[in-house]
Structures are given as structure tokens and as C-alpha cells.
């Protein structure tokens, strides 16, 4: 498998893992709480502009209870308030007060009479705690109501904040619509509320609310849109005119007497009373200001896109563009809930955000620890191969030029016999040199591929070293370097003569190449316990420890060697080591910068 494909495969695996973790995270309580917080934040950041509302709130607040006999007098006061409201001809009146049990007969009678005079009366009903049926107002009240609406709200999930109400509830096989929805029906003069699996229609309005989700409605809370009038004001004879033609919601907001209070995205410390929530829900439906949940698939797709784009960018774009694209996607993943919210669509914020951050860390680590390292290594290798190639091409050009020149001279001119001889000898020598060079390179290839066989034979080491010394002599003479041999004459061993000569010659020429002028290079050998020890010592530029460690890698050259002006390919030593290892021996280096080096080869004597 190619490196690119492997990278792409790993990246895909990381993106998939990131996506899976992010998706699971979005379903945890932590993810849900995160979504809630983002939702509430967006709500506060982009509150709807206050509009003149068709609804109005008449509330039994602290003031009303203080001035008019508290909760004990609620029914009597409610009757008086309703009478005042009925006079103004409101569009509808929704009463969010539990009237399930019978009260004081005269008060109940007055309240029933007030209800009788109220147009579009909607009364509250509550579900029995065990869900077996509905707690409806007693018949004398109920008779006058055009509808009954349930007053359940929804908290959470994961917290006590009300963001949605449920439009439809069923108890004991009997369905009730929400108080706010019934109030809307009455206000718009519709006879029925029509339900389909995906929405609820009333009087020409279609309210998106899925049946299989429990028919939720996201309440678009707004501040200041719905006028609030204290019941105390009406009881004290204050003007009721602002209520004319409105849909009036009546309920208790006094903290001491309203148990159905919940926080909303807009509440700052003080929870909102149930009746206010119903009025807000009514306003939401009336204005058609719906917030629709994005399908789960879309959220997961957004998370997948974020993961794939970020991990992909970090592992495939290896310059700054990778980080730039990743940052842009990260930003977009966070902006997505905001962008969607502006389009009245609610998207889970946790899945794309978690996917983006995890992808950033996962992809970033992958890029740093794997992709970059691999790229750097392969770039360095390519560069070394190119250098080697240039060197080889250059080295071959020298004999070729000589051959070309000499053969041209011979064919063009009528040269004296002696000169012709000299030139053809040169051609012969240079083509042999070329052939040798090619053979060496081919051998190197074979050696690298492990295809080279040893042709072992008994040999005298001193003779072999002498031959190398002779060959290296011209090089040494140029730098006035003394080549000394301390190889005992009697030292014999079994080895591949050609390969061993190649190795010794390489060590020798390296010693000469990397030594300053007028120094000494010594070759020595000894035999002990069946091991032949051969060493080459110079007084040259030397190497530090980290350089010594990399010395035998193909194409490796030290900085000092590069700066010395000596040409080289960095292949020689890697071949030397292979040759030594083929002989089941080992090679060791002792060196220090500026203090010379000693290469020691240990071979079995056999
Ligand atoms: P080349 O000599 O063609 O560069 P080699 O594989 O023979 O390649 O050597 C690899 C590198 O090892 C050299 O480039 C040089 O940096 C270092 N080296 C080898 N021998 C010596 C030495 N005797 N003294 C200092 N450095 C050496």
C-alpha cells in the first residue's frame, strides 16, 4: 500500500472515531446540558423584537393577594375580575386557575355567573398524577367554557428550564390540547384543531409539531411584548379598556401561591409563572414564530463533515493551509447553531463542536507525530538519492570524456604510431574504469538486496592492505598524508578477497579524505581468540556521538564532511558494514570532533 493511501486510511479512521465519540457525547447529559446552554445563550443574544401582542396577562400577583385577602379570596376576586374583563368584550379568556374542587357556594355561583357572561372562555384542566384521566372544573363552570386546555409545561431535558410545552396530552384515552392552543383556536374563530403526524392546524395556521416527539412546541419567549395587568388594579376599579379584543390569560403569579413556576431561557433569577408561559406559547403560535428542531441526521452529518474536513485538512494539506482550513471549519462548527438559529432552526451544538475539537486534537497529533515525520524522512531520502545520482553521473562523465576525446583524435588525425598507442591505452584503461564503476554500483544494489554471495578464500591480510595502500597512494600524496601499515605478514583469514578489499580501500580513502594535510593514517591488524581485528586510524576531522550513530545509513554525510569540500555519496560505509556483516563480523567507530577517528573491523578468523 502506498504511503499516501495509508495516510488517507489512517485519517479516515481517525475521523470516523472522532465522529463516533462526538455523536455519543451529544447524547450524554453533559452534551445535552451544553446544547441547552447554547440554546439559551442564542435566545438571549437574539431576542425577538417586541411586537404589539394580541394577548394580555391579568395576574394575581403579590399585590393582589396582599390587598384583597390572599388565596382564600381567590374565587371571589376572580369572579369580580372576570366580570370586569367580560365587559370589555375580549377575543377569548383563558383561565389558568385550578377550579377542580367545589368552593364556597355563593362565591362559586358568582364565578359561574361571571363565566356565563364571558365570550370565548377557555378553562384549565390538569392531568391526574397517575395519568388515568383529567381533573376538570366542576360542571357549573365547565358548562360555560368553549374549551378545556391542559396546562402542562415541559422542563429540561437535563435541567429545570422551560423551553417547550407539549401541545397534546392524552390521559385515560382522552386527548386535551394545550390551553394556549385552545385559546388560539377560539381567538381565530376556528371550529377544530386538525392534527397530522407532523403538524397541527388551526384556523389557517399550521404549527410544526411532530406527533412522535410528543407534539412539542418551542416557546419563542420575548420580553415586553405582552402587556401585564395586576388583578389588583381591576379590583380597585382601574381601566380594563386595554383588554378589549385581546386574548386574556388569567392566572396566579404570586410566588407564595403559584407552584407551576419554571425558569425560561430569558429568566434572570426569577422563574416564570405557568400562566405567563401559556401566554408566550400563544404568542409564539399566533405570530408563527416557530423554532423547528433540525433532524438528528443533519446534526450528525454536520459533525461528520467537521471531523472529515478537519482531520483531512490536517493530514493532507501540510503547509499553513491545513491549519487555516481546520480553523475555518472549527469556527463554522461553532457558528452553525447561530446561523441555523437565525433561520429559526435549532441544531444540536454539542455534536459538531465536539467533533471539531476532537478532530483538531486528533488530526493535529496525527499530523505532528506521523504525517510530518514521514514526509520529512522521505524528503530527506529523496534529496540524498538525488545527490547520489548527480555524483554518479558526474563520476561517469570523467572517463567518458577521456574516451570520447581520445577516439576523436585517433579518427580525425593521422597520428604517429606511438601517440595512437598511448591514446588507445587510455581508452582501454578508462573504459575498464567505467566498467568497474558500473560493476561496483551493481554490486551495491545486489548487496543491498541481499543477493550477493560470498566467494570465500584463504588470503593474506598484509597483501590485501598493501594493494589498497597502493591504490590510495596518489590521493594521500596530494595531501602529503603518510599511509602506514602495521599488519603482521603472517596474518591469514578466510574471506571474500574482492569485497574485503573494497571495504578496506573505502576505510582508507575515507581516512585520507577526511584528514587535513601532513597527517598520518595507520592501518593495523591483530588476531586474538579466533577474531581478526583490523583498524584504520586517522588524525582527521572526526565526528560527534550523534553523527557516529547515523554513519552507516545509506547516503548519510556529516556536516563537517560536506564542508570539507571532499566529494562523496555517503554510500561507502553502508556497503562496508554490509560486507563486514556478510562475513559475520562487526564494525565499530571511535571518534571525536577534530581529534581523528578509528574504524575497527572484527572478523572471524575461520
Ligand atoms: P562518502 O565518503 O562518500 O561521503 P561514506 O559512506 O564513505 O561516504 O562516509 C559517510 C560519511 O561518514 C562521510 O561523508 C563522512 O561524513 C563520515 N566519515 C567517514 N569516514 C570518516 C573519517 N575517517 N573521518 C571523519 N568522517 C568520516
XYZ file of N, CA, C and O and ligand atoms in Angstrom, residues 506 510-511 513-514 538 541-543 551 556-558 561 567-574 597 599, ligand 1:
123
model
N 37.841 1.492 1.080
C 36.915 2.550 1.464
C 37.292 3.217 2.768
O 37.279 4.440 2.884
N 38.498 7.056 2.993
C 37.778 7.961 3.882
C 38.729 8.647 4.849
O 38.649 9.859 5.068
N 39.626 7.848 5.432
C 40.582 8.393 6.396
C 41.400 9.495 5.744
O 41.658 10.540 6.341
N 40.536 11.191 2.920
C 39.652 12.292 2.500
C 39.339 13.230 3.664
O 39.342 14.450 3.517
N 39.058 12.649 4.815
C 38.589 13.480 5.932
C 39.687 13.803 6.935
O 39.454 13.919 8.118
N 42.972 7.679 11.831
C 43.436 8.924 11.196
C 43.490 10.048 12.219
O 43.065 9.893 13.364
N 39.129 15.054 10.790
C 38.099 15.977 11.320
C 37.223 15.318 12.378
O 36.642 16.000 13.202
N 37.127 13.991 12.378
C 36.354 13.295 13.409
C 34.857 13.558 13.332
O 34.363 14.259 12.448
N 34.142 12.986 14.311
C 32.665 13.107 14.330
C 32.201 13.126 15.771
O 32.906 12.620 16.651
N 26.098 7.082 10.972
C 27.167 6.953 9.989
C 26.917 5.892 8.917
O 27.245 6.082 7.756
N 24.156 8.974 4.123
C 24.391 9.927 5.198
C 25.786 10.509 5.111
O 26.766 9.801 4.926
N 25.871 11.854 5.224
C 27.173 12.516 5.287
C 27.131 13.528 6.425
O 26.121 14.180 6.635
N 28.228 13.672 7.148
C 28.224 14.644 8.250
C 28.363 16.053 7.664
O 28.839 16.232 6.536
N 31.896 16.846 6.895
C 32.368 16.249 5.646
C 31.908 17.092 4.460
O 32.677 17.351 3.537
N 34.263 15.407 -2.174
C 33.021 14.875 -2.725
C 32.771 13.488 -2.154
O 33.700 12.804 -1.730
N 31.521 13.114 -2.119
C 31.177 11.795 -1.581
C 29.702 11.520 -1.796
O 28.935 12.433 -2.127
N 29.326 10.267 -1.640
C 27.928 9.899 -1.822
C 27.285 9.465 -0.515
O 26.071 9.452 -0.388
N 28.097 9.090 0.441
C 27.531 8.578 1.690
C 27.049 7.147 1.559
O 26.283 6.683 2.379
N 27.495 6.464 0.494
C 27.089 5.054 0.377
C 28.177 4.144 0.910
O 27.897 3.069 1.432
N 29.455 4.604 0.763
C 30.592 3.725 1.047
C 30.466 2.950 2.343
O 30.548 1.721 2.351
N 30.246 3.658 3.455
C 30.246 2.992 4.752
C 29.094 2.015 4.906
O 29.234 1.000 5.580
N 27.962 2.325 4.269
C 26.834 1.395 4.386
C 27.182 0.083 3.696
O 26.804 -0.987 4.148
N 39.620 9.682 13.909
C 38.688 8.568 14.090
C 39.443 7.258 13.967
O 40.478 7.171 13.316
N 38.317 3.359 12.895
C 37.315 2.371 12.468
C 37.910 1.001 12.732
O 39.001 0.698 12.252
P 31.364 9.415 1.443
O 32.753 9.401 1.926
O 31.209 9.134 0.011
O 30.626 10.657 1.859
P 30.913 7.154 3.234
O 29.722 6.291 3.383
O 32.200 6.502 2.954
O 30.528 8.237 2.147
O 31.028 8.005 4.545
C 29.893 8.560 5.105
C 30.245 9.772 5.928
O 30.918 9.358 7.101
C 31.190 10.716 5.284
O 30.505 11.601 4.423
C 31.783 11.422 6.469
O 30.897 12.401 6.909
C 31.829 10.345 7.504
N 33.161 9.712 7.591
C 33.536 8.520 7.070
N 34.823 8.249 7.377
C 35.259 9.300 8.115
C 36.532 9.595 8.744
N 37.546 8.792 8.664
N 36.620 10.749 9.431
C 35.539 11.598 9.528
N 34.351 11.365 8.947
C 34.188 10.228 8.250
